[in-house]
Amino acid sequence: MRYCTALLALALLVGSLRAQPQLRLEQTGLPPAVGSLLQVGDMVFQTTYRGLYAFENETRSWRFVGKASTSLIGSAWTVHPNGFVVIPSDVRTIEFDAKSESITVHDGIRFDARLSDTLVARLDVDHLSPTAKRLRLAWLRWPSMDTARVDVQEIDAEQAYNFIIPCFDGSLIAVTSSGVCRFHYDRAPVVTPISGGINSDRHYVYSDVDRTHIALTGRNHLVYSADVFDNYVPFATLHSDSINQVRVSASPYTMFVAHGRTVERFDVLSGNRMILRQNLPSRFRNFAAQGDTVVISIIDSVLLVSPEQTILANEGLPVRPLARITSLSNGLVAAGAAEVLVKPSAGEWETIRFGSEESVFRNTPQHSSIIPMGGKSIDDFVVLAGDAVVHVNPRPLIEKIDYGYPGYNFRGVHTKAGLSYFTMLYAVDGLACGTNQVSWVSGNSPIRTILCKDDLRTFMVFNDSDYVALTREGIAWRTVNGDLDNWTSITTPEIASVNIMRTSTKGNNGLASVYGFMMWTHDAGQTWSHEEGDVQYSAITTNGDVFTVRTSDNQDSALVIEVRANNLTTVMAVYSLDDLPGPTMELRDVAYDDTEQRLYITTNSWTASIPIVTSSVHTYNQQAMPSTLFPHGLYDVFGRYVAQDEQSIASAGLYFRVDSSGVTRLIIAR
């Protein structure tokens, strides 16, 4: 009987399996997401969450190098005169040809520099004593990695820095705190002492096939050489403590220096300085040099700055991702790094301009502190900006701004057009009635307390009238027929987490969730269901369906989307890492636009959406879904995704397997 029941469930489920919806990358219109600028000769690259972007000087735009370029990000580059980059580590070495943009990975092999197609080199440092070091440079035949020659040089130094500078003449320079050691394949090493010494591993190099210019950080000043340290010049006017970043140029007489909030051009011969850009972020250092032009990358823009002009150069870069997102009756409200966005259903993303009150959002202490909290529509909603509670009505006007009890704004807030106050959780110490209150707040103070109980943690409002305040102990308080003077206690699931819950209400349907736990209601908070376990981010629809979105470490199932309806959870889509818009992913929020019938997903790397049609909590409309094959993988008899292959199944039982061709087979795991 049990076997027949399982087969029946399997038959019903297999009959309803459909193709997963296709992800649509959202063009939010935000400024680009910019990372560190990296330079190889006169070639400039920008790191982003998607990977590496190369700057095209002729078009003043950026071109994506490819997904594989993510392996080049986050590690130190050893730049060679011929445009090659070597990125060594203990487990592998990566080579990047900046001209052809080819990437080669050598697993299990470590070398620090490449001299030719048949010769590479590796530097090792032996610490003989606190003031003595031994530099060992091994010249290795490629690809056999047999030793061709080993140069050993002992040097009196407190520090020996573990990097190599390849030079245009084929020599390799190693740096210590007392000087530099120059290695060459056909002669003995040469040590050049540096007066005053070198105090850090920060080094700045311009190198091509005709020249190598090097700047090192001395104890009190910058040390510069245009002839691979046959000679060097200390610049007493460039104090190392004040320097954020240096870019050495193709000209032996020009350097670019960032200090404080300024970037300057420095003449090596005369010592003259020209300010190119001021009022940059504090301790600014993210810039590169191309001739007389510097490429400056700030939080939301890339600028090309020369003595004659400044040009915006954002074209081609990916947009910044959204931080938070919520759905309202006619669209979405979202938060960027320092801005609020709206998207009408079936419309385009728009950044709201608040005029003179823009500073409320620009001055928030961190990106995550701008949080959409809900409302009636994209023209009448509440958003948090740090400690400020902002009522936008009608968009883009701000009707009122107030400040609740610190740390409690995030737990729920409500207001209506025309009211002079917000309703939110508060915490006045010493009250006999309880530790927390649901209060009307105006002028940064409670003007009326409508509920006072212990440990109120989350506040929700249904249909603009039914108020619910949740505790973690399995007791909640709810208004009776919307009467703010009449509250009744109800039983709710216990909430193990102490973190602040994210909430959403649509009509009588409501959802409160935190990592590992979610609870939902279909009757305006009178009764609640819950789920624990692998719950990451969730969204509820006006019909009461609950979508959950989660990630995994398995590249074949990097993103899994499920829907709960009719008390059953069904996998809607399983995306591999290759299916996603960006290679890195940390979920930030999800929301469902009921008018568009689209689920929106925002991560630290991108924002995307997929079409998913729902009907109600009583009848889930599978026929409205696309009609081809479901994603391959293993599922239990309730349609929940389990694993990519049989070896990954944790427990015995009945499963069905969908292969890459869409063929479904019943299997028994023992």
XYZ file of C-alpha atoms in Angstrom:
670
model
C 0.000 0.000 0.000
C 2.796 2.381 0.943
C 4.529 1.528 -2.337
C 1.357 2.275 -4.342
C 0.890 5.569 -2.519
C 4.448 6.562 -3.357
C 3.952 5.602 -6.993
C 0.733 7.639 -7.147
C 2.472 10.674 -5.660
C 5.318 10.171 -8.074
C 2.986 9.892 -11.063
C 1.138 13.061 -10.125
C 4.345 14.918 -9.547
C 6.152 13.740 -12.658
C 3.101 14.642 -14.718
C 3.343 18.213 -13.471
C 7.063 18.728 -13.910
C 7.921 21.604 -16.219
C 10.971 23.521 -17.355
C 12.532 25.991 -14.984
C 11.966 29.645 -15.879
C 14.830 31.581 -17.380
C 16.570 34.191 -15.245
C 16.307 37.773 -16.479
C 19.104 40.050 -15.326
C 17.564 43.288 -14.056
C 18.896 46.586 -15.373
C 18.290 48.674 -12.275
C 19.912 51.802 -13.665
C 22.192 52.095 -10.647
C 25.776 53.266 -11.086
C 28.315 50.503 -11.712
C 29.744 48.178 -9.120
C 33.434 49.004 -9.146
C 36.337 47.231 -7.474
C 40.084 47.561 -7.568
C 41.931 48.908 -10.595
C 44.809 46.741 -11.781
C 47.444 47.815 -14.279
C 49.701 45.963 -16.716
C 51.886 48.472 -18.521
C 49.424 50.911 -20.068
C 46.576 48.401 -19.905
C 44.025 48.987 -17.137
C 41.625 46.409 -15.693
C 38.709 46.825 -13.290
C 37.638 44.080 -10.884
C 33.884 43.559 -10.385
C 31.634 40.855 -8.951
C 31.323 39.357 -12.448
C 35.045 39.218 -13.104
C 37.628 41.372 -14.841
C 36.838 44.252 -17.228
C 39.416 45.713 -19.621
C 39.448 49.427 -20.428
C 39.242 50.277 -24.133
C 41.021 53.594 -24.471
C 39.699 54.454 -27.938
C 36.032 54.098 -26.997
C 36.529 55.026 -23.327
C 34.465 52.003 -22.340
C 34.928 48.699 -20.521
C 34.847 45.202 -21.997
C 34.169 42.010 -20.032
C 37.150 39.639 -20.111
C 35.039 36.567 -19.251
C 33.837 34.445 -16.346
C 37.183 32.678 -16.027
C 38.744 36.007 -15.042
C 37.303 35.655 -11.528
C 40.305 33.444 -10.771
C 42.526 36.520 -11.250
C 40.804 38.576 -8.562
C 41.837 38.754 -4.926
C 45.482 37.788 -5.274
C 48.655 39.794 -5.852
C 49.762 40.149 -9.481
C 53.381 39.794 -10.583
C 53.420 41.925 -13.741
C 55.995 41.149 -16.432
C 57.362 43.543 -19.082
C 55.826 41.541 -21.935
C 52.295 41.908 -20.570
C 52.194 38.586 -18.755
C 50.895 38.298 -15.201
C 51.851 35.497 -12.821
C 49.708 34.826 -9.733
C 51.453 32.283 -7.500
C 50.080 30.387 -4.508
C 50.986 27.291 -2.512
C 48.540 25.098 -4.439
C 48.684 26.473 -7.979
C 50.020 29.175 -10.256
C 47.857 31.179 -12.665
C 49.201 32.921 -15.765
C 47.325 35.698 -17.518
C 48.338 37.138 -20.872
C 46.932 40.658 -20.614
C 47.245 41.195 -24.379
C 45.444 38.073 -25.582
C 43.490 37.746 -22.283
C 44.198 34.025 -22.137
C 44.280 32.383 -18.699
C 46.276 29.269 -17.846
C 46.048 27.448 -14.510
C 48.892 25.191 -13.340
C 47.569 23.079 -10.460
C 50.082 21.743 -7.965
C 52.878 23.951 -9.315
C 54.358 27.111 -7.818
C 56.606 29.629 -9.496
C 56.851 33.393 -9.078
C 58.018 34.644 -12.473
C 58.352 33.494 -16.080
C 61.523 34.341 -17.999
C 60.738 32.535 -21.261
C 58.825 29.609 -22.726
C 61.394 27.292 -21.180
C 62.406 29.012 -17.928
C 60.555 30.093 -14.768
C 61.786 31.168 -11.320
C 60.774 30.720 -7.681
C 61.893 32.772 -4.685
C 62.190 31.320 -1.182
C 63.297 33.127 1.964
C 65.148 31.503 4.885
C 65.072 33.387 8.187
C 68.557 32.841 9.595
C 68.118 35.223 12.519
C 66.082 38.318 13.422
C 68.571 40.418 11.430
C 69.768 38.021 8.736
C 67.953 36.441 5.775
C 68.887 34.058 2.978
C 67.316 34.594 -0.451
C 67.146 31.479 -2.610
C 66.141 31.972 -6.233
C 65.622 28.734 -8.160
C 65.723 28.930 -11.964
C 63.509 26.071 -13.189
C 63.156 24.500 -16.627
C 59.625 24.609 -18.020
C 57.534 22.510 -18.099
C 59.534 19.807 -16.317
C 60.267 22.077 -13.299
C 63.766 20.602 -13.116
C 66.307 22.870 -11.444
C 68.541 24.658 -13.930
C 70.358 26.829 -11.396
C 70.023 28.131 -7.834
C 71.287 31.542 -6.695
C 71.733 32.089 -2.967
C 72.300 35.471 -1.366
C 72.557 36.176 2.350
C 71.714 39.690 3.436
C 71.550 41.576 6.706
C 67.907 42.551 6.988
C 65.094 42.374 9.493
C 62.562 41.634 6.765
C 62.652 39.952 3.364
C 59.492 40.535 1.345
C 58.100 37.588 -0.541
C 57.595 39.064 -4.003
C 59.604 39.444 -7.212
C 59.773 42.339 -9.677
C 60.517 41.108 -13.255
C 62.498 43.726 -15.200
C 62.775 44.523 -18.905
C 66.395 43.240 -19.110
C 65.459 39.760 -17.831
C 66.610 40.349 -14.255
C 64.475 39.736 -11.177
C 64.507 42.049 -8.155
C 63.827 40.875 -4.599
C 63.281 43.437 -1.839
C 64.367 43.395 1.794
C 64.154 45.978 4.561
C 67.828 46.962 4.028
C 68.000 46.985 0.225
C 67.283 45.171 -3.008
C 68.873 42.081 -4.536
C 69.010 41.796 -8.303
C 69.150 38.279 -9.778
C 70.166 37.499 -13.340
C 70.373 34.074 -14.947
C 73.877 34.492 -16.375
C 75.604 36.299 -13.493
C 75.861 36.462 -9.722
C 73.287 38.370 -7.629
C 73.945 42.051 -6.909
C 72.832 43.730 -3.679
C 72.065 47.458 -3.579
C 71.716 48.848 -0.033
C 68.987 51.460 0.433
C 69.817 54.333 2.750
C 67.196 54.456 5.464
C 65.805 51.052 4.406
C 62.450 49.815 3.121
C 59.612 49.480 5.611
C 56.837 47.582 3.800
C 56.097 45.267 0.891
C 54.180 48.012 -0.919
C 55.817 48.478 -4.291
C 54.815 50.285 -7.471
C 56.052 49.279 -10.914
C 55.702 50.348 -14.518
C 57.319 47.875 -16.873
C 57.348 47.224 -20.606
C 59.877 45.697 -23.011
C 61.940 48.900 -23.046
C 61.963 50.068 -19.412
C 61.185 49.226 -15.795
C 60.458 52.017 -13.313
C 60.120 51.088 -9.640
C 59.026 52.941 -6.502
C 59.410 51.405 -3.036
C 58.161 52.571 0.354
C 61.106 53.761 2.412
C 61.025 54.287 6.165
C 60.452 58.018 5.832
C 60.122 58.644 2.115
C 59.544 57.148 -1.301
C 62.495 55.468 -3.056
C 62.488 55.573 -6.878
C 64.633 54.004 -9.590
C 64.312 54.302 -13.366
C 67.266 51.963 -14.126
C 66.479 48.778 -12.145
C 68.410 50.081 -9.135
C 71.719 50.803 -10.741
C 70.790 54.134 -9.174
C 67.920 55.334 -7.031
C 66.491 58.589 -5.690
C 64.883 59.138 -2.263
C 62.156 61.780 -2.290
C 62.173 63.516 1.062
C 59.055 65.486 0.059
C 57.008 62.275 -0.386
C 56.672 60.978 3.159
C 55.657 57.333 3.110
C 53.214 57.690 6.010
C 51.079 60.109 4.026
C 51.033 58.122 0.770
C 47.951 56.053 -0.044
C 48.943 54.883 -3.519
C 51.565 55.512 -6.202
C 51.393 54.859 -9.914
C 54.654 54.896 -11.858
C 54.346 55.842 -15.513
C 56.110 55.093 -18.798
C 57.937 58.378 -18.392
C 60.949 58.100 -16.055
C 60.178 61.620 -14.840
C 56.487 61.315 -13.918
C 54.723 59.647 -11.005
C 51.147 59.930 -9.769
C 50.589 60.007 -6.024
C 47.433 59.723 -3.905
C 47.575 61.135 -0.405
C 44.724 62.117 1.866
C 41.819 62.853 -0.492
C 43.922 64.106 -3.414
C 45.623 62.676 -6.514
C 48.651 64.611 -7.818
C 51.098 64.372 -10.701
C 54.687 64.480 -9.419
C 57.671 65.575 -11.516
C 60.670 63.439 -10.562
C 63.276 65.958 -11.771
C 61.902 69.199 -10.374
C 59.759 67.905 -7.545
C 56.838 70.016 -8.827
C 53.343 68.741 -8.065
C 50.069 69.311 -9.895
C 46.721 68.477 -8.280
C 44.563 66.414 -10.655
C 41.621 65.585 -8.383
C 40.539 66.653 -4.904
C 37.737 65.801 -2.448
C 38.033 62.070 -3.009
C 37.068 59.540 -0.295
C 39.342 59.524 2.739
C 42.583 57.523 2.279
C 41.742 57.126 -1.409
C 44.025 54.771 -3.369
C 42.024 53.210 -6.219
C 43.447 54.715 -9.415
C 45.643 53.819 -12.403
C 47.690 55.837 -14.906
C 47.677 55.998 -18.707
C 50.109 58.575 -20.019
C 49.060 61.924 -18.561
C 45.592 60.616 -17.657
C 44.633 58.925 -14.412
C 41.736 56.474 -14.186
C 39.970 57.049 -10.856
C 37.493 54.523 -9.490
C 35.182 55.689 -6.702
C 32.090 54.106 -5.147
C 29.801 54.528 -8.148
C 31.823 55.958 -11.035
C 35.007 55.726 -13.045
C 36.584 59.043 -14.032
C 39.275 59.816 -16.607
C 41.162 62.805 -15.237
C 43.780 64.812 -17.132
C 45.028 68.395 -16.699
C 42.579 69.454 -19.425
C 39.337 67.640 -18.537
C 37.467 65.042 -16.506
C 35.351 62.429 -18.321
C 32.890 59.905 -16.891
C 33.803 56.389 -18.082
C 31.146 53.993 -16.758
C 30.058 52.474 -20.063
C 30.294 48.694 -20.168
C 30.568 48.085 -16.413
C 27.873 46.019 -14.640
C 25.371 47.860 -12.473
C 25.505 47.793 -8.693
C 23.260 45.204 -7.062
C 20.330 46.063 -4.835
C 20.643 45.718 -1.062
C 16.962 45.101 -0.142
C 13.692 44.707 -2.024
C 9.964 44.465 -1.195
C 6.791 44.195 -3.259
C 3.718 46.406 -2.959
C 0.366 46.503 -4.734
C 1.621 48.052 -7.968
C 5.327 47.328 -8.079
C 8.563 47.059 -6.129
C 10.485 49.304 -3.745
C 14.198 48.602 -3.336
C 17.318 50.037 -1.735
C 20.672 50.570 -3.378
C 23.884 51.602 -1.680
C 22.633 55.109 -0.890
C 19.385 55.472 -2.784
C 15.768 54.295 -2.981
C 14.415 52.775 -6.193
C 10.950 51.858 -7.442
C 9.811 49.658 -10.294
C 6.195 49.825 -11.469
C 4.787 46.429 -12.393
C 5.884 45.707 -15.977
C 7.776 49.019 -15.938
C 11.383 50.156 -15.660
C 13.542 50.739 -12.597
C 13.715 54.334 -11.403
C 15.895 55.969 -8.750
C 13.852 58.408 -6.673
C 15.232 61.932 -6.388
C 14.158 63.464 -3.086
C 15.555 66.938 -3.690
C 16.673 68.759 -0.541
C 15.898 65.715 1.648
C 18.228 63.438 -0.333
C 20.811 63.717 2.469
C 18.644 61.501 4.689
C 19.647 58.579 2.486
C 23.119 59.733 1.431
C 24.281 60.001 5.047
C 23.276 56.525 6.181
C 26.177 54.772 7.916
C 26.129 51.570 5.850
C 24.504 50.183 2.736
C 22.221 47.754 4.559
C 20.719 50.507 6.709
C 18.370 51.610 3.886
C 15.451 49.172 4.202
C 12.025 49.323 2.503
C 9.445 48.423 5.202
C 6.227 48.210 3.158
C 3.250 50.418 2.409
C 0.181 50.718 0.210
C 1.915 51.256 -3.138
C 5.106 52.498 -4.754
C 3.673 55.997 -4.307
C 2.918 55.592 -0.574
C 5.446 53.585 1.445
C 7.803 53.595 4.438
C 11.555 53.170 4.221
C 14.269 53.224 6.877
C 17.441 55.251 6.419
C 19.689 54.447 9.347
C 17.753 55.521 12.451
C 15.339 57.639 10.411
C 11.846 56.394 9.525
C 10.702 58.016 6.282
C 7.154 58.100 4.902
C 7.187 58.734 1.147
C 3.778 60.061 0.028
C 3.154 60.840 -2.739
C 6.388 59.844 -4.430
C 8.854 61.592 -4.602
C 7.661 63.797 -1.736
C 8.421 62.918 1.867
C 5.359 63.373 4.105
C 7.153 62.873 7.427
C 10.420 61.764 9.014
C 10.808 60.531 12.577
C 13.088 58.477 14.815
C 11.957 55.555 16.952
C 13.721 53.631 19.691
C 17.253 52.730 18.470
C 17.373 49.236 17.016
C 13.590 48.773 17.015
C 12.656 50.518 13.753
C 13.777 47.419 11.883
C 11.232 45.232 13.733
C 8.180 46.755 12.040
C 6.629 50.135 11.355
C 3.299 51.364 9.998
C 1.615 54.646 9.114
C -1.089 56.117 6.901
C -1.349 59.179 4.749
C -2.437 62.205 6.746
C -1.243 60.855 10.112
C 1.399 62.786 12.039
C 2.870 59.691 13.711
C 4.308 56.227 13.039
C 3.245 53.046 14.834
C 6.239 50.951 15.834
C 7.829 48.888 18.590
C 9.382 50.829 21.448
C 11.224 50.015 24.680
C 10.696 52.176 27.762
C 12.527 50.781 30.796
C 10.913 50.383 34.187
C 7.295 49.888 33.139
C 5.404 47.319 35.173
C 3.302 46.320 32.172
C 6.238 44.958 30.172
C 9.610 45.546 28.548
C 8.321 46.525 25.106
C 5.478 48.566 23.723
C 3.615 49.118 20.492
C 3.447 52.912 20.414
C 2.561 55.882 18.300
C 5.785 57.817 17.825
C 6.110 61.467 16.876
C 8.944 63.880 17.507
C 11.268 61.003 18.442
C 9.048 60.091 21.427
C 6.032 57.875 22.092
C 2.794 59.867 22.252
C 0.510 56.904 22.941
C 1.163 53.312 23.976
C -1.424 50.881 22.612
C 0.201 47.617 23.820
C 2.715 46.923 26.609
C 4.052 43.358 27.054
C 7.311 41.518 27.639
C 9.683 40.603 24.802
C 7.770 41.963 21.816
C 10.130 41.319 18.905
C 8.228 41.742 15.630
C 5.345 44.023 14.593
C 3.033 43.464 11.593
C -0.140 45.104 10.248
C -2.688 43.380 7.990
C -5.167 45.256 5.785
C -4.224 48.550 7.444
C -6.272 47.498 10.511
C -5.287 44.183 12.165
C -2.182 44.635 14.350
C -0.006 41.694 15.462
C 3.019 41.767 17.789
C 5.122 38.581 17.974
C 7.347 37.278 20.765
C 9.941 34.514 20.560
C 8.249 32.372 23.241
C 5.235 31.225 21.185
C 2.830 33.941 22.289
C 1.635 36.814 20.130
C -0.803 39.642 20.631
C -3.441 40.653 18.093
C -6.075 43.379 17.963
C -9.690 42.206 18.064
C -11.550 43.426 14.981
C -8.951 46.168 14.538
C -9.716 47.746 17.927
C -6.441 49.226 19.221
C -7.787 49.144 22.783
C -8.666 45.467 22.633
C -5.882 42.883 22.201
C -5.995 39.108 22.599
C -3.182 36.576 22.996
C -2.709 33.884 20.367
C -0.427 30.875 20.134
C 2.377 31.046 17.591
C 5.439 28.966 16.783
C 8.440 29.514 19.035
C 11.233 31.427 17.325
C 14.710 30.121 18.163
C 16.636 32.911 16.471
C 17.352 36.222 18.188
C 17.902 37.972 14.860
C 15.460 40.531 13.501
C 12.788 38.952 11.305
C 11.875 40.174 7.846
C 8.142 40.605 7.409
C 5.664 41.020 4.584
C 1.864 41.259 4.523
C -0.507 41.062 1.544
C -4.174 41.143 2.485
C -4.762 38.384 5.027
C -1.508 36.651 4.101
C 1.662 37.390 6.030
C 5.209 36.063 6.315
C 7.873 36.526 8.989
C 11.252 34.923 8.361
C 14.797 34.749 9.576
C 17.672 32.535 8.457
C 16.683 28.914 9.210
C 13.049 29.688 10.128
C 9.874 31.111 8.602
C 6.260 31.396 9.771
C 3.216 32.403 7.760
C -0.482 33.092 8.147
C -3.484 33.163 5.799
C -5.980 34.730 8.222
C -4.394 38.057 9.189
C -2.349 36.591 12.023
C -4.976 34.516 13.866
C -3.237 31.195 13.129
C 0.311 30.484 12.029
C 2.275 27.686 10.363
C 6.041 27.453 10.337
C 9.034 25.671 8.830
C 12.554 25.248 10.133
C 15.727 24.066 8.451
C 17.232 25.171 5.163
C 15.259 28.416 4.954
C 17.247 31.378 3.636
C 15.029 34.020 1.969
C 11.281 33.878 1.409
C 8.476 35.869 -0.230
C 4.683 35.578 -0.001
C 2.087 36.243 -2.688
C -1.399 37.772 -2.482
C -2.723 34.214 -2.941
C -0.751 32.935 0.046
C 1.897 30.898 -1.769
C 5.328 31.109 -0.161
C 8.481 31.097 -2.276
C 11.786 30.177 -0.704
C 15.138 30.793 -2.360
C 18.339 29.220 -1.112
C 21.904 28.670 -2.216
C 24.202 25.691 -1.868
C 27.884 24.895 -2.276
C 27.074 22.444 -5.061
C 27.861 24.179 -8.363
C 25.170 22.147 -10.148
C 22.493 23.379 -7.728
C 23.893 26.764 -6.743
C 20.418 28.354 -6.552
C 17.230 26.471 -5.642
C 13.723 27.980 -5.776
C 10.779 26.240 -4.089
C 7.112 27.127 -3.636
C 4.856 26.043 -0.773
C 1.157 25.685 -1.669
C -1.531 23.207 -0.579
C 0.823 22.303 2.292
C 3.242 20.867 -0.255
C 6.654 22.203 -1.186
C 7.596 21.886 -4.852
C 10.897 22.683 -6.530
C 10.322 25.298 -9.214
C 13.886 25.734 -10.456
C 17.439 24.574 -9.822
C 20.185 26.717 -11.350
C 23.798 25.726 -11.743
C 26.553 28.241 -11.178
C 26.948 28.587 -14.957
C 23.273 29.596 -15.273
C 23.671 32.600 -12.991
C 24.498 36.154 -14.110
C 27.554 36.386 -11.839
C 30.066 33.913 -10.443
C 29.726 34.954 -6.790
C 26.477 34.999 -4.919
C 25.281 35.926 -1.454
C 21.516 36.224 -1.222
C 20.193 39.545 0.084
C 16.433 39.517 -0.490
C 13.533 38.174 -2.584
C 10.132 39.624 -3.483
C 7.200 38.578 -5.650
C 5.374 41.038 -7.912
C 1.808 39.687 -8.052
C 0.791 41.861 -10.999
C 3.744 40.804 -13.135
C 3.773 37.245 -11.734
C 7.555 37.466 -11.366
C 9.875 36.515 -8.522
C 12.726 38.980 -7.956
C 16.006 37.871 -6.405
C 18.764 40.223 -5.329
C 22.262 39.175 -4.276
C 25.525 40.924 -3.484
C 26.402 40.481 -7.163
C 23.258 40.925 -9.233
C 19.487 41.301 -9.317
C 17.408 38.982 -11.510
C 13.808 37.852 -11.911
C 11.904 34.846 -13.222
C 8.264 34.367 -14.311
C 6.287 32.096 -11.954
C 2.486 32.003 -12.114
C 0.471 31.263 -8.957
C -3.227 30.768 -8.318
C -4.079 30.278 -4.621
C -3.184 28.276 -1.534
C -5.960 25.855 -2.476
C -5.248 25.231 -6.165
C -1.742 25.619 -7.450
C -1.796 26.273 -11.188
C 0.823 23.957 -12.670
C -0.726 24.289 -16.145
C 0.341 27.940 -16.245
C 4.007 26.991 -16.053
C 6.191 26.447 -19.151
C 5.718 23.041 -20.702
C 9.092 21.469 -21.315
C 11.456 19.496 -19.090
C 12.202 19.997 -15.386
C 15.856 20.515 -14.290
C 17.857 17.348 -13.777
C 18.596 16.106 -10.276
C 17.177 13.903 -7.514
C 13.867 14.694 -5.776
C 11.825 13.131 -2.992
C 8.233 12.027 -3.606
C 6.969 15.483 -2.627
C 8.983 17.202 -5.339
C 11.640 18.700 -3.083
C 15.116 18.900 -4.546
C 17.502 16.558 -2.685
C 20.808 16.273 -4.519
C 22.496 16.265 -7.890
C 23.547 12.602 -7.844
C 22.844 9.387 -5.907
C 26.141 9.509 -4.026
C 24.998 12.719 -2.337
C 21.781 11.259 -0.860
C 22.059 11.300 2.928
C 19.314 8.808 3.852
C 17.628 5.705 2.457
C 14.237 6.037 0.790
C 12.263 6.414 -2.402
C 13.412 9.098 -4.852
C 13.001 9.936 -8.479
C 15.805 11.001 -10.782
C 15.422 13.438 -13.677
C 18.344 13.198 -16.091
C 19.603 15.925 -18.397
C 17.282 14.692 -21.161
C 14.222 14.986 -18.939
C 13.735 11.215 -18.489
C 12.358 10.438 -15.009
C 13.106 7.165 -13.186
C 12.097 5.899 -9.761
C 15.046 4.817 -7.605
C 15.368 3.296 -4.138
C 18.319 4.517 -2.073
C 19.526 1.997 0.498
